[in-house]
């Protein structure tokens, strides 16, 4: 993963350990001493990668406060730490009400139901999943009870959407979206109980909700306790009843997780399946604001959408609720200056409110800063819909912000500085999850298993196949056209490949016939450097895909000893492996990394086809079938320079290059180490990165500190790019 990332993972784990009470994890020691609902869900996801026992205890502790009607409260209070927070049990007064649990002090509201997804992650990431089964059997009915409560009490008309009745239930406490709703509460006619805020402390007021909002927060709590937390009575009198895309998208995602858990436990899945379908349908029909391509909040009391665009509106990507057309419009808005576009520079993504709207405040809680948990969900959603380049950019910021500025509650979207509580638990937990998922390891030793014996010699992929009847001079153009068709149909923007679908496709069968024609193709027919570059880059990428399919590789090209040297095409009577194409042709017959000699010996006839010089940008165009490779693109002779330029910009500004000015350090892909000579040595690598970084501040840092910068390398992820 790289030394710095490894250190920060250790730091994140130490934060969780420091906030651990023996039963649950405090969000932060100073301000949040109790157990918070969805915080614990995110924390369990972090623990799932390295401490299954803590993940299980975390969720068990939270569910000890579940109400008899199924509601999972926003806070489970620790009696030993009372007096440090407001509001606490003496203000909520839930004790003795008909649904509150006996002997456990809780608040009287809930939060977004992330928990089924957290439970699924705990099971999937466990080293010994069978040992987690008893926990799954214990918690599964409790998860069902929580979801049943939501659909029974918060969706009494069966719309598929559940409402929230307090801004604190949304997870985005003082968001601008609540302003117009809260203003309807006439405090002049209300008798507010006395209270004293404890959330300010050493915090500056501009980073926290204002008193005018807090008075209304308190008014709602007072209403709930006055009505004895009777849901039917609350529905009649509460002025704050809101369908939200955040809460309902998290609910839909957890319904999806419940379906998977039901299959694991061999339980009926009909009920969560019906919930999943109903909520997804309702989100896309009721909450989508077609006029401006965004999901918004819906006010039940006024029967209208609230025209306030926050990062919550992107959460239907997380649950798969958005249609393809809706997702496309969401992406256009998300990837704009409003929310920090790809390669925009001078900003971090994704702020929780439109940066170009009146009322944006870069330091104020939910009115502008970046929250790691919201971005983590949006990152997952972007990947789900195939916007993986943007997803990778968000992942980079999830990693970079804590690396550079510490593990804070939230961050400035302009300069990245941290605000709120330091050593914040869900920031640490989701950093761990993002780091593990971004830099997964397959192990260094090749997996020799089933196919190594078939590769004692070369494995020729275009032999024994009837060639397409194509004139030689037309072969490159037809081949590139077919490769383009395969790419557009079966590769995502980030180069994730659906190998199984390709294998069965008509396009691939047609390509194999064309590839067979390469056996007699005259390579001298390739005219000029542009045509040669496009031909050999596209061919390299496709021979790798062909080899993975032909050899039925499941997890990594490391399964096959010598994959890049033994898989070959016969072209013009010569054998060409991926290594031959990369090092012999595209790198102008250079020495491969960790090899003593050039790819082609002095008497090798293939030397005649080598390019005259190496363009280092090829390293962001060649795809080795692994996650740490550059994304698969399609390259054309007429546009090859612009296409290589775009590929390079995308790579240098991805999670494969992290700039840490505070430590005078850059953390970069192993590609730069293996091919340092192609970039002009160590200084050349730094110059190259500095040239392509889009952020002006980072670019200036690289230029100023060139001689003092420490280079650190990320672990190369050899997992298959699927």
XYZ file of C-alpha atoms in Angstrom:
722
model
C 0.000 0.000 0.000
C 2.933 2.311 0.538
C 4.592 3.200 3.793
C 2.507 6.316 4.445
C -0.816 4.582 3.767
C 0.228 1.695 6.020
C 1.156 4.172 8.768
C -2.135 5.987 8.417
C -4.037 2.711 8.601
C -2.227 2.029 11.873
C -3.129 5.545 13.027
C -6.770 4.982 12.078
C -6.797 1.718 14.006
C -5.269 3.462 17.023
C -8.030 6.096 16.868
C -10.695 3.408 16.930
C -8.863 1.704 19.788
C -8.675 5.003 21.673
C -12.407 5.607 21.209
C -13.310 2.024 22.138
C -15.099 1.695 25.483
C -15.110 -2.084 25.763
C -18.588 -2.341 24.251
C -18.806 0.331 21.550
C -16.782 3.059 19.845
C -17.390 6.713 20.673
C -17.509 8.956 17.591
C -15.048 11.262 19.383
C -13.990 11.405 23.022
C -14.631 15.058 23.811
C -17.920 15.884 22.138
C -19.590 12.515 21.486
C -19.149 10.175 24.486
C -22.197 7.948 23.799
C -23.018 5.451 21.040
C -24.446 6.891 17.845
C -26.576 4.883 15.465
C -25.120 5.066 11.961
C -21.674 5.961 13.288
C -21.529 2.439 14.690
C -22.538 1.006 11.334
C -19.636 2.757 9.589
C -17.257 1.854 12.412
C -18.225 -1.820 12.102
C -17.376 -1.664 8.388
C -13.890 -0.434 9.293
C -13.437 -3.088 11.976
C -14.598 -5.780 9.543
C -11.203 -5.696 7.817
C -9.129 -6.524 10.874
C -11.152 -7.055 14.080
C -14.321 -9.067 13.573
C -14.910 -9.372 17.322
C -15.060 -5.591 17.786
C -17.349 -5.225 14.769
C -19.759 -7.763 16.263
C -19.656 -6.201 19.741
C -20.204 -2.739 18.225
C -23.443 -3.790 16.578
C -24.613 -5.895 19.515
C -24.191 -2.913 21.823
C -26.192 -0.672 19.501
C -29.023 -3.173 19.109
C -29.271 -3.553 22.884
C -31.090 -0.213 22.694
C -33.602 -1.297 20.039
C -37.165 -0.315 20.937
C -40.003 -2.828 21.231
C -41.591 -1.451 18.061
C -38.341 -2.093 16.177
C -36.954 1.453 16.091
C -33.181 1.657 16.415
C -32.476 4.869 18.328
C -30.130 7.612 17.248
C -28.217 7.415 20.556
C -27.708 4.679 23.136
C -26.489 6.529 26.228
C -23.627 5.454 28.460
C -24.719 6.128 32.043
C -21.102 6.514 33.140
C -20.584 9.453 30.767
C -23.721 11.492 31.348
C -23.365 15.239 31.728
C -21.040 15.726 28.751
C -23.595 16.103 25.956
C -26.940 17.699 25.155
C -29.625 16.485 24.857
C -29.243 13.519 27.216
C -31.823 11.162 28.790
C -33.181 13.768 31.194
C -34.257 15.809 28.193
C -35.469 13.005 25.924
C -37.549 11.405 28.701
C -38.067 8.140 26.805
C -37.978 6.022 29.961
C -41.312 4.483 30.768
C -42.853 5.107 27.356
C -44.524 2.019 25.944
C -41.943 1.165 23.256
C -38.660 2.210 24.894
C -36.398 -0.648 26.062
C -36.241 -1.341 29.782
C -32.945 -0.570 31.470
C -31.354 1.149 28.465
C -31.298 4.920 28.062
C -31.849 6.128 24.504
C -32.960 9.076 22.419
C -36.385 9.037 20.778
C -35.471 9.289 17.098
C -33.554 7.124 14.632
C -30.930 7.582 11.859
C -30.262 6.218 8.336
C -30.378 2.383 8.472
C -26.875 1.465 7.271
C -26.714 -1.554 9.576
C -27.712 -4.458 7.315
C -24.995 -3.390 4.912
C -22.531 -3.221 7.814
C -23.507 -6.728 8.938
C -23.002 -8.054 5.404
C -19.542 -6.437 5.278
C -18.622 -8.025 8.613
C -19.510 -11.434 7.195
C -17.839 -10.929 3.806
C -14.591 -9.573 5.257
C -14.280 -12.093 8.081
C -11.303 -14.452 7.861
C -13.540 -17.255 9.100
C -17.063 -16.398 7.910
C -18.543 -19.574 9.408
C -17.747 -18.233 12.874
C -19.819 -15.116 12.146
C -22.944 -17.149 11.273
C -24.286 -17.240 14.874
C -24.078 -13.441 14.999
C -25.917 -13.218 11.672
C -28.643 -15.498 13.003
C -28.953 -13.316 16.126
C -29.059 -9.928 14.407
C -31.021 -10.779 11.241
C -34.476 -10.713 12.925
C -33.520 -7.445 14.641
C -32.636 -5.907 11.301
C -35.969 -7.073 9.911
C -37.756 -5.571 12.923
C -36.071 -2.214 12.326
C -37.034 -2.146 8.658
C -40.588 -3.284 9.485
C -40.874 -0.384 11.920
C -39.797 2.054 9.221
C -42.297 0.790 6.661
C -45.112 0.389 9.194
C -44.742 3.646 11.139
C -42.921 5.958 8.733
C -44.719 4.875 5.548
C -48.287 4.264 6.718
C -49.712 4.839 3.217
C -47.388 2.270 1.615
C -45.666 4.677 -0.762
C -42.322 2.863 -0.542
C -40.723 5.957 1.023
C -40.209 6.468 4.747
C -40.192 9.910 6.317
C -37.921 11.480 8.891
C -39.376 13.708 11.607
C -36.284 15.538 12.809
C -33.196 16.927 11.013
C -31.029 14.774 13.299
C -32.602 11.675 11.738
C -31.300 12.686 8.324
C -27.639 12.442 9.293
C -27.158 15.957 7.868
C -28.187 18.016 10.863
C -28.200 21.681 9.862
C -28.227 21.336 6.099
C -29.605 24.273 4.051
C -32.379 21.930 2.925
C -34.039 22.296 6.338
C -34.111 26.087 6.439
C -37.457 26.618 4.742
C -39.084 23.748 6.653
C -37.853 24.830 10.078
C -38.929 28.411 9.448
C -42.524 27.193 9.484
C -42.136 26.541 13.222
C -43.355 29.711 14.940
C -41.244 29.898 18.079
C -43.236 32.897 19.303
C -46.159 30.587 19.972
C -43.988 27.829 21.390
C -42.887 27.415 24.976
C -39.364 26.125 24.641
C -37.990 24.293 27.663
C -34.732 25.698 29.022
C -31.570 24.049 27.684
C -27.831 24.546 27.513
C -25.845 23.604 24.414
C -22.693 21.554 24.948
C -21.594 21.250 21.330
C -19.747 24.576 21.110
C -16.953 24.291 23.659
C -13.718 25.208 21.918
C -15.399 25.109 18.500
C -15.910 28.424 16.728
C -19.611 29.229 16.187
C -19.284 29.382 12.399
C -18.536 25.634 12.281
C -21.701 24.615 14.198
C -25.487 25.026 13.819
C -26.806 28.424 14.887
C -29.074 28.945 17.914
C -32.065 29.646 15.660
C -31.744 26.111 14.303
C -31.065 24.569 17.691
C -34.212 26.147 19.151
C -36.231 24.385 16.485
C -34.363 21.114 17.019
C -35.314 21.356 20.697
C -38.909 22.265 19.847
C -39.306 19.009 17.909
C -37.786 16.891 20.695
C -40.137 18.579 23.172
C -43.066 17.765 20.870
C -42.101 14.090 20.688
C -41.739 13.672 24.446
C -44.999 15.556 25.062
C -46.753 13.094 22.760
C -45.138 10.119 24.492
C -43.301 9.088 21.308
C -46.575 7.868 19.842
C -45.930 7.719 16.090
C -49.561 8.217 15.080
C -49.919 11.297 17.255
C -46.589 12.683 16.032
C -47.697 12.309 12.389
C -50.756 14.465 13.081
C -48.934 17.304 14.822
C -45.313 17.332 13.629
C -44.466 20.168 11.189
C -41.350 18.324 10.018
C -42.204 15.230 7.928
C -39.748 14.738 5.067
C -39.053 12.055 2.474
C -35.322 12.247 1.786
C -33.048 10.703 -0.871
C -30.296 10.043 1.680
C -32.352 8.123 4.244
C -34.340 6.201 1.635
C -31.303 5.363 -0.485
C -29.499 3.982 2.573
C -32.678 2.045 3.377
C -32.789 0.593 -0.143
C -29.098 -0.359 0.013
C -29.689 -2.099 3.326
C -32.732 -3.878 1.881
C -30.415 -5.183 -0.821
C -28.011 -6.344 1.894
C -30.908 -8.023 3.743
C -31.691 -10.002 0.596
C -28.088 -11.252 0.481
C -28.126 -12.039 4.209
C -31.343 -13.994 3.783
C -29.643 -16.116 1.114
C -26.625 -16.701 3.366
C -28.912 -17.776 6.205
C -31.289 -19.653 3.876
C -34.228 -17.501 5.009
C -37.113 -16.232 2.844
C -36.137 -13.087 0.946
C -39.535 -12.020 -0.379
C -40.132 -9.275 2.209
C -36.810 -7.407 1.801
C -37.070 -7.896 -1.976
C -40.477 -6.201 -1.983
C -39.091 -3.364 0.152
C -36.103 -2.942 -2.149
C -38.243 -2.790 -5.283
C -40.862 -0.456 -3.770
C -38.361 2.025 -2.350
C -36.227 2.150 -5.487
C -39.314 2.765 -7.623
C -40.579 5.492 -5.277
C -37.204 7.247 -5.112
C -36.919 7.540 -8.878
C -40.577 8.589 -9.325
C -41.235 10.852 -6.337
C -37.881 12.361 -5.355
C -36.396 13.021 -8.775
C -36.563 16.681 -9.796
C -36.582 16.347 -13.557
C -36.247 20.065 -14.299
C -32.685 20.155 -13.021
C -31.692 16.493 -12.963
C -31.332 16.002 -9.209
C -32.939 14.057 -6.374
C -34.414 16.357 -3.751
C -36.276 16.189 -0.463
C -40.078 16.068 -0.373
C -42.112 17.947 2.259
C -45.149 15.839 3.197
C -46.900 18.719 4.935
C -46.838 20.869 1.784
C -46.789 18.042 -0.779
C -43.860 19.433 -2.762
C -40.202 18.906 -3.566
C -37.703 21.182 -1.838
C -35.482 22.831 -4.430
C -32.245 22.645 -2.412
C -29.374 20.705 -3.955
C -27.057 18.931 -1.529
C -24.766 15.924 -1.797
C -27.651 13.868 -0.395
C -29.237 14.100 -3.833
C -26.525 11.854 -5.280
C -27.208 8.977 -2.873
C -29.662 7.147 -5.199
C -26.467 6.066 -6.991
C -25.469 4.223 -3.804
C -28.622 2.098 -3.777
C -29.028 1.642 -7.516
C -32.309 3.579 -7.340
C -31.561 5.971 -10.210
C -32.374 5.012 -13.793
C -29.499 5.080 -16.265
C -30.754 8.418 -17.639
C -31.129 9.870 -14.132
C -27.659 8.637 -13.195
C -26.190 10.309 -16.267
C -27.739 13.653 -15.341
C -26.642 13.234 -11.725
C -23.100 12.638 -12.907
C -23.120 15.783 -15.038
C -24.052 17.841 -11.974
C -21.739 15.973 -9.607
C -18.798 16.321 -11.979
C -19.091 20.104 -12.243
C -17.655 23.125 -10.467
C -20.603 22.973 -8.095
C -19.206 19.838 -6.472
C -15.551 19.918 -7.642
C -15.155 18.445 -11.106
C -12.584 15.902 -12.220
C -9.187 17.588 -12.626
C -10.631 20.947 -11.626
C -7.816 21.546 -9.153
C -7.867 23.762 -6.056
C -10.701 21.794 -4.476
C -11.570 18.460 -2.900
C -14.651 16.453 -3.734
C -17.417 16.180 -2.787
C -18.679 19.146 -0.722
C -22.071 18.507 0.835
C -23.643 21.627 -0.691
C -23.385 23.261 -4.114
C -20.321 25.522 -3.939
C -21.877 28.002 -6.341
C -25.138 28.491 -4.452
C -25.894 31.315 -2.076
C -25.582 30.026 1.467
C -22.548 27.836 0.826
C -20.283 28.003 3.894
C -16.996 26.131 3.630
C -16.582 25.690 7.415
C -20.132 25.253 8.666
C -20.994 21.661 9.476
C -23.434 20.504 6.741
C -23.434 23.732 4.710
C -20.331 23.211 2.608
C -17.584 21.001 4.047
C -16.709 17.449 3.035
C -17.914 14.520 5.115
C -16.115 11.223 4.572
C -19.170 9.033 5.169
C -21.281 10.793 2.527
C -18.412 10.653 0.050
C -17.808 6.988 0.824
C -21.395 6.179 -0.173
C -21.242 8.359 -3.281
C -17.957 6.673 -4.225
C -19.655 3.265 -4.048
C -22.567 4.566 -6.117
C -20.358 6.018 -8.825
C -18.584 2.695 -9.146
C -21.915 0.892 -9.287
C -22.989 2.883 -12.355
C -19.625 2.625 -14.097
C -18.399 6.162 -13.340
C -15.272 4.588 -11.963
C -12.854 7.358 -12.906
C -14.832 9.810 -10.761
C -15.236 7.134 -8.085
C -11.484 6.712 -8.017
C -11.052 10.471 -7.688
C -13.385 10.527 -4.680
C -11.497 7.568 -3.183
C -8.282 9.503 -3.594
C -9.685 12.407 -1.580
C -11.031 10.057 1.105
C -7.436 8.841 1.501
C -5.641 12.132 0.947
C -7.596 14.303 3.399
C -6.740 12.218 6.514
C -3.192 11.581 5.282
C -2.514 15.287 4.956
C -4.737 16.897 7.577
C -5.609 14.263 10.177
C -8.746 12.290 11.005
C -11.277 15.066 11.488
C -15.059 15.099 11.601
C -15.290 17.073 8.358
C -13.058 19.008 5.956
C -12.803 22.243 4.018
C -13.523 21.530 0.353
C -11.102 24.255 -0.787
C -7.906 23.741 1.210
C -8.674 20.452 2.991
C -8.138 21.604 6.571
C -10.038 19.602 9.178
C -12.884 20.923 11.308
C -14.980 19.631 14.174
C -13.800 16.781 16.356
C -10.323 15.360 15.828
C -9.669 11.608 15.845
C -13.177 11.020 14.535
C -14.199 7.373 14.399
C -16.107 7.053 11.145
C -13.411 8.992 9.303
C -10.854 6.485 10.601
C -13.074 3.479 9.862
C -13.936 4.474 6.298
C -10.320 5.420 5.596
C -9.437 1.837 6.544
C -12.169 0.422 4.313
C -11.212 2.635 1.350
C -7.508 1.844 1.709
C -8.138 -1.900 1.901
C -10.530 -1.844 -1.057
C -8.282 0.426 -3.157
C -5.029 -1.404 -2.529
C -6.041 -5.038 -2.156
C -3.233 -7.590 -2.280
C -3.186 -10.843 -4.168
C 0.162 -11.978 -2.788
C 3.558 -11.967 -4.459
C 3.902 -15.678 -5.194
C 2.302 -16.853 -8.425
C -0.673 -19.166 -8.055
C 0.590 -22.128 -10.065
C -2.565 -24.259 -9.789
C -4.392 -25.570 -12.817
C -2.982 -23.965 -15.972
C 0.746 -23.675 -15.396
C 1.301 -27.068 -17.024
C -0.291 -25.816 -20.212
C 2.285 -23.054 -20.352
C 5.513 -24.990 -20.373
C 5.938 -23.479 -23.789
C 4.307 -20.587 -25.566
C 0.557 -20.297 -25.832
C -0.381 -18.865 -29.225
C -3.818 -17.239 -29.208
C -4.357 -16.616 -32.931
C -3.289 -19.995 -34.326
C -5.577 -22.776 -35.529
C -8.376 -20.322 -36.350
C -9.720 -19.565 -39.813
C -8.718 -16.028 -40.714
C -11.213 -13.430 -41.867
C -11.158 -12.732 -45.589
C -9.739 -9.201 -45.378
C -7.225 -7.483 -47.608
C -3.952 -6.985 -45.740
C -3.920 -3.202 -45.927
C -7.433 -3.053 -44.422
C -6.648 -5.416 -41.556
C -5.368 -2.814 -39.020
C -8.374 -0.562 -39.548
C -10.847 -3.443 -39.260
C -9.067 -4.851 -36.220
C -9.115 -1.489 -34.439
C -12.787 -1.041 -35.309
C -13.653 -4.426 -33.794
C -11.580 -3.709 -30.678
C -13.472 -0.427 -30.344
C -16.803 -2.272 -30.485
C -15.685 -4.660 -27.752
C -14.429 -1.789 -25.623
C -17.624 0.257 -25.923
C -19.791 -2.725 -25.042
C -17.828 -4.533 -22.346
C -15.396 -2.076 -20.686
C -16.334 0.681 -18.237
C -14.812 4.174 -18.229
C -12.162 2.976 -15.754
C -11.354 -0.130 -17.781
C -13.249 -2.647 -15.654
C -13.790 -5.596 -17.989
C -16.653 -8.079 -18.235
C -14.547 -11.028 -19.378
C -17.380 -13.574 -19.272
C -19.588 -11.453 -21.515
C -16.757 -10.827 -23.982
C -16.065 -14.550 -24.257
C -19.669 -15.190 -25.340
C -20.007 -12.162 -27.607
C -20.324 -12.036 -31.386
C -17.849 -9.150 -31.441
C -15.142 -11.273 -29.824
C -15.685 -14.141 -32.260
C -15.302 -11.685 -35.126
C -12.175 -10.239 -33.525
C -10.592 -13.714 -33.229
C -10.963 -14.226 -36.979
C -9.358 -10.853 -37.653
C -6.547 -11.620 -35.180
C -5.909 -14.841 -37.070
C -5.277 -12.711 -40.143
C -2.317 -11.112 -38.359
C -0.321 -14.272 -39.031
C 0.318 -13.101 -42.599
C 0.038 -9.355 -42.064
C 2.876 -7.200 -43.402
C 3.916 -4.931 -40.510
C 5.627 -2.608 -42.980
C 2.127 -1.551 -44.007
C 1.904 0.491 -40.802
C 2.710 4.052 -41.793
C 4.228 6.563 -39.370
C 4.616 6.700 -35.595
C 0.960 7.563 -34.935
C -0.419 4.499 -36.687
C 2.227 2.275 -35.111
C 1.507 3.607 -31.600
C -2.259 3.111 -31.902
C -1.910 -0.328 -33.505
C 0.512 -1.734 -30.930
C -1.155 -0.194 -27.863
C -4.606 -1.477 -28.835
C -3.148 -4.856 -29.757
C -1.294 -5.132 -26.426
C -4.457 -4.395 -24.466
C -6.511 -6.873 -26.438
C -3.974 -9.721 -26.365
C -3.983 -9.427 -22.563
C -7.790 -9.646 -22.480
C -7.674 -12.543 -24.974
C -5.118 -14.353 -22.806
C -7.163 -13.933 -19.630
C -10.215 -15.368 -21.398
C -8.321 -18.198 -23.125
C -6.606 -19.334 -19.932
C -9.753 -18.919 -17.815
C -7.973 -16.720 -15.287
C -10.203 -16.075 -12.283
C -8.435 -13.677 -9.939
C -5.077 -12.467 -11.235
C -2.634 -12.875 -14.103
C -0.268 -14.015 -11.341
C -2.067 -17.361 -11.558
C -0.006 -18.045 -14.687
C 3.764 -18.148 -14.447
C 5.207 -16.031 -17.258
C 1.870 -14.785 -18.572
C 3.357 -11.700 -20.259
C 6.115 -13.647 -21.997
C 4.335 -16.869 -23.023
C 0.965 -15.638 -24.265
C 1.517 -14.681 -27.918
C 0.114 -13.708 -31.279
C 1.823 -14.712 -34.518
C 2.222 -11.514 -36.549
C 3.994 -11.466 -39.911
C 5.401 -14.891 -39.107
C 6.902 -13.774 -35.756
C 5.697 -14.450 -32.225
C 4.814 -11.344 -30.176
C 4.034 -11.540 -26.469
C 2.797 -8.586 -24.386
C 6.379 -8.129 -23.175
C 7.624 -8.135 -26.758
C 5.105 -5.462 -27.688
C 5.754 -3.303 -24.621
C 9.516 -3.499 -24.243
C 10.588 -4.496 -27.737
C 8.265 -2.335 -29.852
C 6.776 0.514 -27.807
C 9.783 1.090 -25.536
C 12.178 1.066 -28.524
C 13.726 -2.285 -27.550
C 14.492 -1.275 -23.968
C 15.504 -3.469 -21.065
C 12.483 -4.763 -19.093
C 12.451 -3.958 -15.363
C 14.766 -6.202 -13.342
C 16.266 -7.723 -16.508
C 19.874 -7.545 -17.609
C 19.315 -7.411 -21.372
C 17.156 -5.661 -23.930
C 13.965 -7.389 -25.040
C 15.255 -8.250 -28.545
C 18.808 -9.477 -29.023
C 20.991 -7.939 -31.764
C 20.056 -10.639 -34.279
C 16.287 -10.604 -33.646
C 14.411 -9.720 -36.847
C 11.626 -8.105 -34.770
C 13.967 -5.201 -33.975
C 13.065 -3.773 -37.351
C 9.544 -3.009 -36.111
C 10.573 -1.192 -32.910
C 9.700 2.480 -32.492
C 12.574 4.918 -32.649
C 12.020 6.302 -29.136
C 9.836 5.736 -26.087
C 6.950 8.012 -25.204
C 6.537 7.558 -21.408
C 2.826 8.244 -21.705
C 2.376 4.714 -23.066
C 2.568 3.453 -19.480
C -0.860 4.955 -18.840
C -2.294 3.350 -21.953
C -1.037 -0.243 -21.610
C -3.314 -2.476 -19.551
C -1.990 -5.542 -17.763
C -5.375 -6.908 -16.726
C -4.963 -5.646 -13.154
C -6.542 -2.968 -10.991
C -3.389 -0.876 -10.642
C -2.981 -0.651 -14.414
C -4.192 2.332 -16.342
C -7.803 2.069 -17.551
C -8.423 0.460 -20.918
C -9.119 3.055 -23.576
C -9.235 2.897 -27.357
C -6.509 4.670 -29.303
C -6.726 5.981 -32.856
C -3.909 7.003 -35.223
C -5.424 10.406 -35.928
C -5.900 11.343 -32.247
C -3.204 9.297 -30.508
C -1.379 12.306 -29.026
C -4.488 13.808 -27.427
C -5.610 10.378 -26.239
C -2.279 9.654 -24.562
C -2.358 13.106 -22.996
C -5.822 12.460 -21.544
C -4.806 9.023 -20.261
C -1.804 10.542 -18.515
C -3.775 13.372 -16.905
C -6.342 10.879 -15.633
C -3.701 8.584 -14.147
C -1.579 11.267 -12.487
C -4.693 12.747 -10.876
C -6.042 9.408 -9.661
C -5.461 7.522 -6.409
C -2.217 6.218 -7.944
C -0.556 9.588 -7.213
C -1.024 11.232 -3.802
C 0.810 14.467 -3.068
C 1.492 15.290 0.594
C 3.060 18.782 0.749
C 2.997 18.783 4.563
C 5.543 15.945 4.593
C 7.331 16.922 1.364
C 6.334 13.594 -0.093
C 4.646 12.058 -3.118
C 3.142 8.573 -2.941
C 3.035 7.096 -6.423
C 2.404 3.966 -8.471
C 5.117 1.357 -8.882
C 4.920 2.096 -12.606
C 7.116 5.133 -11.981
C 9.701 2.984 -10.208
C 9.776 0.182 -12.746
C 10.093 2.589 -15.681
C 12.010 5.411 -14.012
C 14.479 5.479 -16.896
C 11.675 6.173 -19.402
C 10.775 9.311 -17.451
C 14.362 10.541 -17.290
C 15.342 9.213 -13.874
C 14.124 10.263 -10.436
C 14.075 13.981 -11.241
C 12.324 13.215 -14.487
C 9.571 11.356 -12.618
C 8.999 14.358 -10.355
C 9.018 16.759 -13.309
C 6.598 14.535 -15.203
C 4.168 14.341 -12.281
C 4.452 18.086 -11.714
C 3.604 18.740 -15.342
C 0.371 16.744 -15.233
C -0.997 17.562 -11.766
C -4.019 19.794 -12.263
C -4.105 21.298 -8.762
C -2.121 24.541 -8.855
C -1.059 24.345 -5.216
C 0.329 20.836 -5.586
C 1.969 21.685 -8.882
C 3.679 24.642 -7.257
C 4.830 22.485 -4.355
C 6.400 19.923 -6.715
C 8.214 22.658 -8.615
C 9.506 24.412 -5.475
C 10.554 21.335 -3.526
C 11.740 19.135 -6.379
C 15.124 18.424 -4.790
C 13.651 17.764 -1.334
C 10.704 15.572 -2.226
C 10.644 12.032 -0.851
C 9.139 9.424 -3.157
C 7.126 6.547 -1.757
C 5.580 3.752 -3.809
C 2.142 2.204 -3.568
C 1.620 -1.535 -3.566
C 0.713 -2.736 -7.054
C -2.696 -4.402 -7.112
C -2.573 -7.477 -9.347
C -6.243 -8.380 -8.792
C -8.064 -8.823 -12.084
C -9.678 -5.651 -13.421
C -13.219 -6.964 -13.331
